[in-house]
PDB file of C-alpha atoms in Angstrom:
ATOM      1  CA  MET A  18     -92.667 118.323 243.224  1.00 96.00           C
ATOM      2  CA  ARG A  19     -95.020 116.325 241.005  1.00 96.00           C
ATOM      3  CA  VAL A  20     -94.869 116.887 237.243  1.00 97.00           C
ATOM      4  CA  GLU A  21     -98.261 117.347 235.613  1.00 96.00           C
ATOM      5  CA  SER A  22     -99.475 114.369 233.561  1.00 94.00           C
ATOM      6  CA  ASN A  23    -100.061 114.564 229.800  1.00 92.00           C
ATOM      7  CA  LEU A  24     -98.178 117.811 229.223  1.00 95.00           C
ATOM      8  CA  PRO A  25     -98.060 118.951 225.579  1.00 95.00           C
ATOM      9  CA  GLN A  26     -94.698 118.602 223.835  1.00 94.00           C
ATOM     10  CA  HIS A  27     -93.681 122.243 224.283  1.00 94.00           C
ATOM     11  CA  LEU A  28     -94.065 121.927 228.078  1.00 96.00           C
ATOM     12  CA  ALA A  29     -92.703 118.378 228.515  1.00 95.00           C
ATOM     13  CA  GLN A  30     -89.060 119.487 228.549  1.00 95.00           C
ATOM     14  CA  GLY A  31     -86.004 118.691 230.670  1.00 93.00           C
ATOM     15  CA  LEU A  32     -86.904 118.090 234.301  1.00 93.00           C
ATOM     16  CA  PHE A  33     -90.584 118.106 233.326  1.00 95.00           C
ATOM     17  CA  SER A  34     -90.400 115.599 230.473  1.00 93.00           C
ATOM     18  CA  ASN A  35     -91.826 112.662 232.491  1.00 91.00           C
ATOM     19  CA  GLY A  36     -95.473 113.245 233.361  1.00 94.00           C
ATOM     20  CA  GLY A  37     -96.438 112.193 236.885  1.00 95.00           C
ATOM     21  CA  LYS A  38     -92.829 111.950 238.111  1.00 95.00           C
ATOM     22  CA  GLU A  39     -92.223 113.121 241.676  1.00 96.00           C
ATOM     23  CA  TYR A  40     -89.063 114.813 242.976  1.00 96.00           C
ATOM     24  CA  PRO A  41     -88.095 115.543 246.602  1.00 95.00           C
ATOM     25  CA  LEU A  42     -87.083 119.171 247.113  1.00 94.00           C
ATOM     26  CA  ALA A  43     -86.012 121.684 249.734  1.00 92.00           C
ATOM     27  CA  ILE A  44     -87.006 125.352 249.766  1.00 89.00           C
ATOM     28  CA  ARG A  45     -85.616 128.315 251.664  1.00 86.00           C
ATOM     29  CA  TYR A  46     -87.377 131.666 251.987  1.00 82.00           C
ATOM     30  CA  ALA A  47     -85.339 134.785 252.697  1.00 79.00           C
ATOM     31  CA  ASN A  48     -85.295 138.560 252.648  1.00 75.00           C
ATOM     32  CA  GLU A  49     -83.142 139.736 249.768  1.00 68.00           C
ATOM     33  CA  PRO A  50     -81.360 142.811 251.239  1.00 62.00           C
ATOM     34  CA  SER A  51     -77.820 142.049 252.367  1.00 61.00           C
ATOM     35  CA  PHE A  52     -78.148 144.375 255.369  1.00 60.00           C
ATOM     36  CA  LEU A  53     -80.250 143.809 258.496  1.00 64.00           C
ATOM     37  CA  GLN A  54     -83.792 145.028 257.918  1.00 65.00           C
ATOM     38  CA  ASP A  55     -87.034 145.053 259.884  1.00 67.00           C
ATOM     39  CA  ASP A  56     -89.437 142.434 258.511  1.00 65.00           C
ATOM     40  CA  LYS A  57     -92.137 145.111 258.473  1.00 69.00           C
ATOM     41  CA  ALA A  58     -90.192 147.105 255.858  1.00 71.00           C
ATOM     42  CA  PRO A  59     -91.299 146.505 252.242  1.00 71.00           C
ATOM     43  CA  GLY A  60     -88.800 145.021 249.853  1.00 75.00           C
ATOM     44  CA  PRO A  61     -87.897 142.025 247.719  1.00 81.00           C
ATOM     45  CA  ARG A  62     -88.346 138.505 249.128  1.00 84.00           C
ATOM     46  CA  GLY A  63     -86.470 135.514 247.782  1.00 85.00           C
ATOM     47  CA  CYS A  64     -87.067 131.809 247.443  1.00 86.00           C
ATOM     48  CA  GLY A  65     -84.405 129.190 246.677  1.00 90.00           C
ATOM     49  CA  MET A  66     -85.357 125.683 245.554  1.00 92.00           C
ATOM     50  CA  LYS A  67     -83.146 122.579 245.312  1.00 93.00           C
ATOM     51  CA  VAL A  68     -84.692 119.597 243.485  1.00 95.00           C
ATOM     52  CA  PHE A  69     -83.157 116.147 244.150  1.00 94.00           C
ATOM     53  CA  ASP A  70     -82.889 112.890 242.123  1.00 93.00           C
ATOM     54  CA  VAL A  71     -82.769 114.792 238.838  1.00 93.00           C
ATOM     55  CA  ASP A  72     -81.867 113.348 235.451  1.00 87.00           C
ATOM     56  CA  GLY A  73     -82.737 114.368 231.943  1.00 77.00           C
ATOM     57  CA  PRO A  74     -81.767 114.557 228.272  1.00 75.00           C
ATOM     58  CA  GLY A  75     -78.629 116.534 227.470  1.00 83.00           C
ATOM     59  CA  GLY A  76     -76.916 115.891 230.803  1.00 89.00           C
ATOM     60  CA  PHE A  77     -75.794 118.454 233.372  1.00 92.00           C
ATOM     61  CA  LEU A  78     -74.213 121.885 233.061  1.00 90.00           C
ATOM     62  CA  ASP A  79     -71.146 120.980 235.137  1.00 82.00           C
ATOM     63  CA  SER A  80     -69.483 118.260 237.181  1.00 80.00           C
ATOM     64  CA  ALA A  81     -71.247 119.356 240.378  1.00 76.00           C
ATOM     65  CA  GLY A  82     -74.589 118.449 238.874  1.00 77.00           C
ATOM     66  CA  GLU A  83     -73.213 115.127 237.682  1.00 81.00           C
ATOM     67  CA  GLN A  84     -72.222 114.303 241.265  1.00 85.00           C
ATOM     68  CA  THR A  85     -75.328 115.489 243.101  1.00 88.00           C
ATOM     69  CA  HIS A  86     -78.073 115.039 240.466  1.00 91.00           C
ATOM     70  CA  THR A  87     -79.760 118.214 241.672  1.00 92.00           C
ATOM     71  CA  GLN A  88     -81.410 121.157 239.912  1.00 93.00           C
ATOM     72  CA  ASP A  89     -81.403 124.592 241.564  1.00 92.00           C
ATOM     73  CA  PHE A  90     -83.928 127.370 240.961  1.00 93.00           C
ATOM     74  CA  THR A  91     -84.028 130.849 242.490  1.00 90.00           C
ATOM     75  CA  PHE A  92     -87.076 133.107 242.619  1.00 91.00           C
ATOM     76  CA  ASN A  93     -88.055 136.606 243.714  1.00 86.00           C
ATOM     77  CA  ASN A  94     -91.413 138.271 244.290  1.00 84.00           C
ATOM     78  CA  ALA A  95     -90.542 140.981 241.724  1.00 83.00           C
ATOM     79  CA  PRO A  96     -91.281 140.031 238.090  1.00 82.00           C
ATOM     80  CA  LEU A  97     -88.385 142.189 236.862  1.00 83.00           C
ATOM     81  CA  LEU A  98     -84.749 142.515 237.914  1.00 82.00           C
ATOM     82  CA  GLU A  99     -83.445 146.030 238.486  1.00 84.00           C
ATOM     83  CA  LEU A 100     -79.953 144.750 237.540  1.00 82.00           C
ATOM     84  CA  LYS A 101     -81.052 144.697 233.937  1.00 82.00           C
ATOM     85  CA  ASP A 102     -77.797 143.755 232.189  1.00 84.00           C
ATOM     86  CA  LEU A 103     -74.064 143.308 232.790  1.00 84.00           C
ATOM     87  CA  PRO A 104     -72.914 146.995 232.643  1.00 87.00           C
ATOM     88  CA  ASN A 105     -75.789 148.094 234.872  1.00 87.00           C
ATOM     89  CA  THR A 106     -75.083 145.290 237.356  1.00 87.00           C
ATOM     90  CA  LEU A 107     -71.435 146.319 237.705  1.00 88.00           C
ATOM     91  CA  GLU A 108     -72.429 149.955 238.319  1.00 90.00           C
ATOM     92  CA  ILE A 109     -74.999 149.109 240.991  1.00 88.00           C
ATOM     93  CA  PHE A 110     -72.783 146.594 242.771  1.00 87.00           C
ATOM     94  CA  SER A 111     -69.992 149.169 242.942  1.00 91.00           C
ATOM     95  CA  LEU A 112     -72.398 151.518 244.714  1.00 91.00           C
ATOM     96  CA  ARG A 113     -73.658 148.763 247.009  1.00 87.00           C
ATOM     97  CA  GLU A 114     -70.108 147.825 247.968  1.00 88.00           C
ATOM     98  CA  GLN A 115     -69.106 151.435 248.586  1.00 91.00           C
ATOM     99  CA  TRP A 116     -72.128 152.187 250.772  1.00 89.00           C
ATOM    100  CA  PHE A 117     -72.714 148.730 252.242  1.00 86.00           C
ATOM    101  CA  HIS A 118     -72.695 150.034 255.826  1.00 85.00           C
ATOM    102  CA  ASN A 119     -74.840 153.066 255.034  1.00 87.00           C
ATOM    103  CA  PRO A 120     -78.122 152.029 253.337  1.00 82.00           C
ATOM    104  CA  GLU A 121     -79.606 155.532 253.574  1.00 86.00           C
ATOM    105  CA  THR A 122     -76.702 157.051 251.635  1.00 91.00           C
ATOM    106  CA  LEU A 123     -76.980 154.251 249.083  1.00 87.00           C
ATOM    107  CA  LYS A 124     -80.638 155.149 248.576  1.00 86.00           C
ATOM    108  CA  LEU A 125     -79.692 158.806 247.993  1.00 91.00           C
ATOM    109  CA  LYS A 126     -77.084 157.754 245.425  1.00 91.00           C
ATOM    110  CA  LEU A 127     -79.691 155.685 243.603  1.00 90.00           C
ATOM    111  CA  LEU A 128     -82.106 158.629 243.638  1.00 91.00           C
ATOM    112  CA  ASP A 129     -79.505 160.640 241.691  1.00 92.00           C
ATOM    113  CA  ARG A 130     -79.549 158.152 238.803  1.00 91.00           C
ATOM    114  CA  GLU A 131     -81.616 158.560 235.633  1.00 89.00           C
ATOM    115  CA  ASP A 132     -82.950 155.032 236.157  1.00 89.00           C
ATOM    116  CA  LYS A 133     -83.903 155.715 239.792  1.00 88.00           C
ATOM    117  CA  ASP A 134     -87.465 154.413 239.331  1.00 88.00           C
ATOM    118  CA  LEU A 135     -86.108 151.067 238.157  1.00 86.00           C
ATOM    119  CA  GLU A 136     -83.376 150.794 240.799  1.00 85.00           C
ATOM    120  CA  LEU A 137     -85.741 151.625 243.661  1.00 82.00           C
ATOM    121  CA  ALA A 138     -88.638 149.535 242.342  1.00 80.00           C
ATOM    122  CA  PRO A 139     -87.941 146.659 244.798  1.00 78.00           C
ATOM    123  CA  THR A 140     -88.601 148.993 247.750  1.00 76.00           C
ATOM    124  CA  THR A 141     -92.165 149.583 246.509  1.00 79.00           C
ATOM    125  CA  LEU A 142     -93.177 145.913 246.608  1.00 77.00           C
ATOM    126  CA  PRO A 143     -96.068 145.026 248.944  1.00 74.00           C
ATOM    127  CA  ASN A 144     -95.230 143.461 252.293  1.00 74.00           C
ATOM    128  CA  HIS A 145     -97.453 140.538 253.209  1.00 72.00           C
ATOM    129  CA  HIS A 146     -97.329 136.836 254.132  1.00 68.00           C
ATOM    130  CA  PHE A 147     -94.691 134.836 252.239  1.00 70.00           C
ATOM    131  CA  MET A 148     -97.321 132.238 251.315  1.00 70.00           C
ATOM    132  CA  GLY A 149     -99.220 134.870 249.336  1.00 71.00           C
ATOM    133  CA  TYR A 150     -96.432 135.885 246.957  1.00 78.00           C
ATOM    134  CA  THR A 151     -96.123 134.922 243.317  1.00 83.00           C
ATOM    135  CA  MET A 152     -92.424 134.212 242.751  1.00 87.00           C
ATOM    136  CA  TYR A 153     -90.533 134.826 239.487  1.00 90.00           C
ATOM    137  CA  SER A 154     -87.200 133.628 238.093  1.00 91.00           C
ATOM    138  CA  GLN A 155     -86.575 137.238 236.850  1.00 86.00           C
ATOM    139  CA  SER A 156     -84.330 136.052 234.018  1.00 89.00           C
ATOM    140  CA  ALA A 157     -84.615 133.666 231.085  1.00 92.00           C
ATOM    141  CA  TYR A 158     -83.546 130.027 230.987  1.00 94.00           C
ATOM    142  CA  ARG A 159     -83.481 127.277 228.442  1.00 94.00           C
ATOM    143  CA  TYR A 160     -86.567 125.138 228.654  1.00 95.00           C
ATOM    144  CA  GLY A 161     -85.442 122.150 226.631  1.00 92.00           C
ATOM    145  CA  ASP A 162     -85.843 123.265 223.009  1.00 91.00           C
ATOM    146  CA  TYR A 163     -87.342 126.582 224.092  1.00 89.00           C
ATOM    147  CA  ILE A 164     -86.633 129.708 226.183  1.00 89.00           C
ATOM    148  CA  ALA A 165     -88.714 130.489 229.275  1.00 92.00           C
ATOM    149  CA  ASN A 166     -89.162 132.340 232.537  1.00 89.00           C
ATOM    150  CA  ALA A 167     -90.195 130.286 235.556  1.00 85.00           C
ATOM    151  CA  GLY A 168     -92.665 131.242 238.270  1.00 79.00           C
ATOM    152  CA  SER A 169     -94.352 129.864 241.382  1.00 70.00           C
ATOM    153  CA  ASN A 170     -97.933 131.031 242.091  1.00 64.00           C
ATOM    154  CA  ARG A 171     -99.092 131.373 245.308  1.00 53.00           C
ATOM    155  CA  GLU A 172     -88.721 139.289 262.816  1.00 49.00           C
ATOM    156  CA  GLN A 173     -92.555 139.041 261.545  1.00 49.00           C
ATOM    157  CA  HIS A 174     -92.065 136.768 258.534  1.00 54.00           C
ATOM    158  CA  SER A 175     -90.283 134.252 260.750  1.00 59.00           C
ATOM    159  CA  ILE A 176     -93.327 134.094 263.032  1.00 64.00           C
ATOM    160  CA  TRP A 177     -95.772 133.816 260.125  1.00 64.00           C
ATOM    161  CA  LEU A 178     -93.863 130.972 258.465  1.00 67.00           C
ATOM    162  CA  ARG A 179     -93.381 128.997 261.670  1.00 68.00           C
ATOM    163  CA  GLU A 180     -97.063 129.285 262.612  1.00 73.00           C
ATOM    164  CA  TYR A 181     -98.263 128.462 259.102  1.00 72.00           C
ATOM    165  CA  PHE A 182     -96.359 125.209 258.648  1.00 72.00           C
ATOM    166  CA  GLN A 183     -97.283 123.926 262.085  1.00 74.00           C
ATOM    167  CA  SER A 184    -100.832 123.277 260.850  1.00 78.00           C
ATOM    168  CA  HIS A 185    -101.031 123.840 257.076  1.00 77.00           C
ATOM    169  CA  ASP A 186     -99.706 122.331 253.869  1.00 83.00           C
ATOM    170  CA  ALA A 187     -98.698 124.741 251.126  1.00 79.00           C
ATOM    171  CA  GLU A 188     -99.207 123.924 247.453  1.00 84.00           C
ATOM    172  CA  PHE A 189     -97.855 125.973 244.580  1.00 86.00           C
ATOM    173  CA  ASP A 190     -98.117 125.801 240.818  1.00 92.00           C
ATOM    174  CA  PHE A 191     -94.700 125.662 239.123  1.00 94.00           C
ATOM    175  CA  ARG A 192     -95.338 127.633 235.948  1.00 94.00           C
ATOM    176  CA  ILE A 193     -93.452 128.371 232.740  1.00 95.00           C
ATOM    177  CA  GLN A 194     -93.770 131.474 230.559  1.00 96.00           C
ATOM    178  CA  LEU A 195     -92.425 130.502 227.136  1.00 96.00           C
ATOM    179  CA  CYS A 196     -90.583 132.959 224.913  1.00 96.00           C
ATOM    180  CA  ARG A 197     -92.640 133.183 221.727  1.00 95.00           C
ATOM    181  CA  ASN A 198     -91.307 136.440 220.266  1.00 95.00           C
ATOM    182  CA  LEU A 199     -87.679 137.462 220.880  1.00 94.00           C
ATOM    183  CA  ALA A 200     -88.366 140.962 219.567  1.00 93.00           C
ATOM    184  CA  ASP A 201     -90.966 141.438 222.292  1.00 94.00           C
ATOM    185  CA  GLN A 202     -89.529 139.257 225.084  1.00 95.00           C
ATOM    186  CA  SER A 203     -86.012 140.369 225.928  1.00 93.00           C
ATOM    187  CA  VAL A 204     -83.541 137.762 227.166  1.00 93.00           C
ATOM    188  CA  GLU A 205     -80.685 140.208 227.788  1.00 91.00           C
ATOM    189  CA  ASP A 206     -82.607 143.028 229.530  1.00 90.00           C
ATOM    190  CA  CYS A 207     -84.041 141.653 232.790  1.00 87.00           C
ATOM    191  CA  SER A 208     -85.739 144.961 233.631  1.00 87.00           C
ATOM    192  CA  ILE A 209     -88.477 144.330 231.048  1.00 89.00           C
ATOM    193  CA  PRO A 210     -91.043 141.791 232.296  1.00 90.00           C
ATOM    194  CA  TRP A 211     -92.677 139.597 229.691  1.00 94.00           C
ATOM    195  CA  ASP A 212     -96.322 140.522 229.099  1.00 95.00           C
ATOM    196  CA  GLU A 213     -98.411 137.914 230.943  1.00 93.00           C
ATOM    197  CA  GLU A 214    -101.521 138.736 228.907  1.00 94.00           C
ATOM    198  CA  LYS A 215     -99.825 138.087 225.560  1.00 96.00           C
ATOM    199  CA  TYR A 216     -97.568 135.291 226.823  1.00 95.00           C
ATOM    200  CA  PRO A 217     -99.362 133.570 229.732  1.00 95.00           C
ATOM    201  CA  PHE A 218     -97.726 131.258 232.259  1.00 95.00           C
ATOM    202  CA  GLU A 219     -98.535 127.541 231.930  1.00 95.00           C
ATOM    203  CA  THR A 220     -98.441 125.082 234.850  1.00 95.00           C
ATOM    204  CA  VAL A 221     -95.990 122.179 234.488  1.00 97.00           C
ATOM    205  CA  ALA A 222     -95.814 120.844 238.076  1.00 96.00           C
ATOM    206  CA  LYS A 223     -97.244 121.095 241.580  1.00 93.00           C
ATOM    207  CA  VAL A 224     -94.983 121.812 244.557  1.00 91.00           C
ATOM    208  CA  THR A 225     -96.282 120.667 247.953  1.00 89.00           C
ATOM    209  CA  LEU A 226     -94.685 121.672 251.255  1.00 83.00           C
ATOM    210  CA  PRO A 227     -96.102 119.448 254.038  1.00 84.00           C
ATOM    211  CA  LYS A 228     -97.311 120.710 257.388  1.00 81.00           C
ATOM    212  CA  GLY A 229     -95.975 119.583 260.751  1.00 75.00           C
ATOM    213  CA  GLN A 230     -92.377 120.733 260.289  1.00 76.00           C
ATOM    214  CA  ASP A 231     -90.520 123.299 262.355  1.00 74.00           C
ATOM    215  CA  VAL A 232     -89.186 125.538 259.611  1.00 67.00           C
ATOM    216  CA  PHE A 233     -86.916 127.333 262.083  1.00 70.00           C
ATOM    217  CA  ASP A 234     -85.442 124.229 263.688  1.00 77.00           C
ATOM    218  CA  SER A 235     -81.924 125.186 264.812  1.00 80.00           C
ATOM    219  CA  LYS A 236     -80.258 122.072 263.327  1.00 84.00           C
ATOM    220  CA  ARG A 237     -81.970 122.575 259.972  1.00 82.00           C
ATOM    221  CA  ARG A 238     -81.070 126.256 259.820  1.00 78.00           C
ATOM    222  CA  ALA A 239     -77.431 125.572 260.736  1.00 79.00           C
ATOM    223  CA  PHE A 240     -77.217 122.785 258.146  1.00 81.00           C
ATOM    224  CA  TRP A 241     -78.551 125.023 255.388  1.00 78.00           C
ATOM    225  CA  ASP A 242     -76.314 127.952 256.327  1.00 75.00           C
ATOM    226  CA  ASP A 243     -73.198 125.777 256.579  1.00 76.00           C
ATOM    227  CA  HIS A 244     -73.624 123.215 253.814  1.00 77.00           C
ATOM    228  CA  MET A 245     -76.374 123.977 251.295  1.00 79.00           C
ATOM    229  CA  LYS A 246     -75.329 125.763 248.109  1.00 79.00           C
ATOM    230  CA  LEU A 247     -77.885 127.195 245.677  1.00 82.00           C
ATOM    231  CA  ASN A 248     -76.566 127.993 242.229  1.00 85.00           C
ATOM    232  CA  VAL A 249     -78.677 128.447 239.091  1.00 89.00           C
ATOM    233  CA  TRP A 250     -75.753 126.889 237.186  1.00 89.00           C
ATOM    234  CA  TYR A 251     -76.223 123.594 239.073  1.00 88.00           C
ATOM    235  CA  GLY A 252     -78.654 121.591 237.006  1.00 91.00           C
ATOM    236  CA  LEU A 253     -79.564 120.261 233.609  1.00 94.00           C
ATOM    237  CA  GLU A 254     -78.326 121.592 230.286  1.00 94.00           C
ATOM    238  CA  ALA A 255     -82.024 121.645 229.358  1.00 94.00           C
ATOM    239  CA  HIS A 256     -82.466 124.504 231.861  1.00 95.00           C
ATOM    240  CA  ARG A 257     -79.313 126.533 231.119  1.00 95.00           C
ATOM    241  CA  PRO A 258     -79.468 130.126 232.477  1.00 94.00           C
ATOM    242  CA  LEU A 259     -79.461 132.719 229.671  1.00 94.00           C
ATOM    243  CA  GLY A 260     -78.476 136.383 229.343  1.00 91.00           C
ATOM    244  CA  SER A 261     -75.540 138.500 230.522  1.00 88.00           C
ATOM    245  CA  VAL A 262     -76.736 138.708 234.141  1.00 88.00           C
ATOM    246  CA  ASN A 263     -76.773 134.923 234.412  1.00 90.00           C
ATOM    247  CA  ARG A 264     -73.338 134.701 232.778  1.00 90.00           C
ATOM    248  CA  LEU A 265     -72.047 137.069 235.469  1.00 86.00           C
ATOM    249  CA  ARG A 266     -73.744 134.939 238.124  1.00 85.00           C
ATOM    250  CA  LYS A 267     -71.739 131.943 236.936  1.00 86.00           C
ATOM    251  CA  SER A 268     -68.408 133.584 237.793  1.00 82.00           C
ATOM    252  CA  LEU A 269     -69.668 135.056 241.062  1.00 80.00           C
ATOM    253  CA  TYR A 270     -71.199 131.778 242.222  1.00 77.00           C
ATOM    254  CA  GLN A 271     -68.001 129.887 241.409  1.00 76.00           C
ATOM    255  CA  ALA A 272     -65.982 132.274 243.585  1.00 74.00           C
ATOM    256  CA  SER A 273     -68.552 132.097 246.384  1.00 72.00           C
ATOM    257  CA  VAL A 274     -68.705 128.296 246.301  1.00 69.00           C
ATOM    258  CA  LYS A 275     -64.904 128.049 246.420  1.00 70.00           C
ATOM    259  CA  LYS A 276     -64.769 130.339 249.467  1.00 68.00           C
ATOM    260  CA  ARG A 277     -67.438 128.347 251.292  1.00 65.00           C
ATOM    261  CA  ALA A 278     -65.860 125.028 250.308  1.00 65.00           C
ATOM    262  CA  ASP A 279     -62.608 126.105 251.943  1.00 66.00           C
ATOM    263  CA  LEU A 280     -64.535 126.676 255.178  1.00 64.00           C
ATOM    264  CA  ASN A 281     -67.110 123.865 255.337  1.00 64.00           C
ATOM    265  CA  ALA A 282     -67.089 121.718 252.213  1.00 58.00           C
ATOM    266  CA  ALA A 283     -70.036 119.348 251.824  1.00 66.00           C
ATOM    267  CA  GLU A 284     -71.930 117.875 248.891  1.00 70.00           C
ATOM    268  CA  VAL A 285     -75.628 117.478 249.639  1.00 77.00           C
ATOM    269  CA  LYS A 286     -76.896 114.719 247.361  1.00 78.00           C
ATOM    270  CA  LEU A 287     -79.923 113.379 249.225  1.00 77.00           C
ATOM    271  CA  MET A 288     -82.978 114.909 250.826  1.00 77.00           C
ATOM    272  CA  SER A 289     -82.362 112.632 253.829  1.00 79.00           C
ATOM    273  CA  GLN A 290     -79.147 114.529 254.645  1.00 83.00           C
ATOM    274  CA  ILE A 291     -81.192 117.558 255.706  1.00 81.00           C
ATOM    275  CA  PRO A 292     -82.169 117.479 259.424  1.00 74.00           C
TER     276      PRO A 292
END
């Protein structure tokens, strides 16, 4: 990741406060559904990003960040989050847990809800090449002295990704959509996307993924599955996650990290640790 030079003050915040600075990073693409699904089926696609060698004003959110000097971001190809707030999230996760082994029944249960259009919105997303998606943070974060959303512009998906990176670089704009009107840009309700016409995204960095790498190398995949932890609460205070959904994530991620640490604890501090 290379931070854009000569950013105006409102964009030169936190991780992006030093124009021209370059950070090594690792990215993982994934289907979001927790159950096995044909890659040809439409649905939400995710992207997790871990940025290394991070430092910035205000320090880190927790001791993990102090140790690893990393900043984690998570993205999705849907601009809104159907889990709009804390009460709604608890309701939907109760249904997902109850019908985890029966996705068709879960869909019927969601169709019975008054907010069915919102809850089933992810299933209407277009299905095309991962490299063609615009990715969104879906929830608000601190952006130094401001509040912002983040975005990245730009068994079939596995084939597409492997073939693409064998011969092509990929470059993305890392963009920020600043909150300029709290009455119009909700921080607590993630189901309401911020109007991109009224509040446009602004580019703060370029992310380049180099060609010539085997993105499905068995050692790399095993390393990520066993040792890499992505947590939006790992990072700088300048990019603190905001809203009730992110506060819930904090508790859930802590429990998940503890469970994984009991099985295969590892702190990944350097890009060179990744196969």
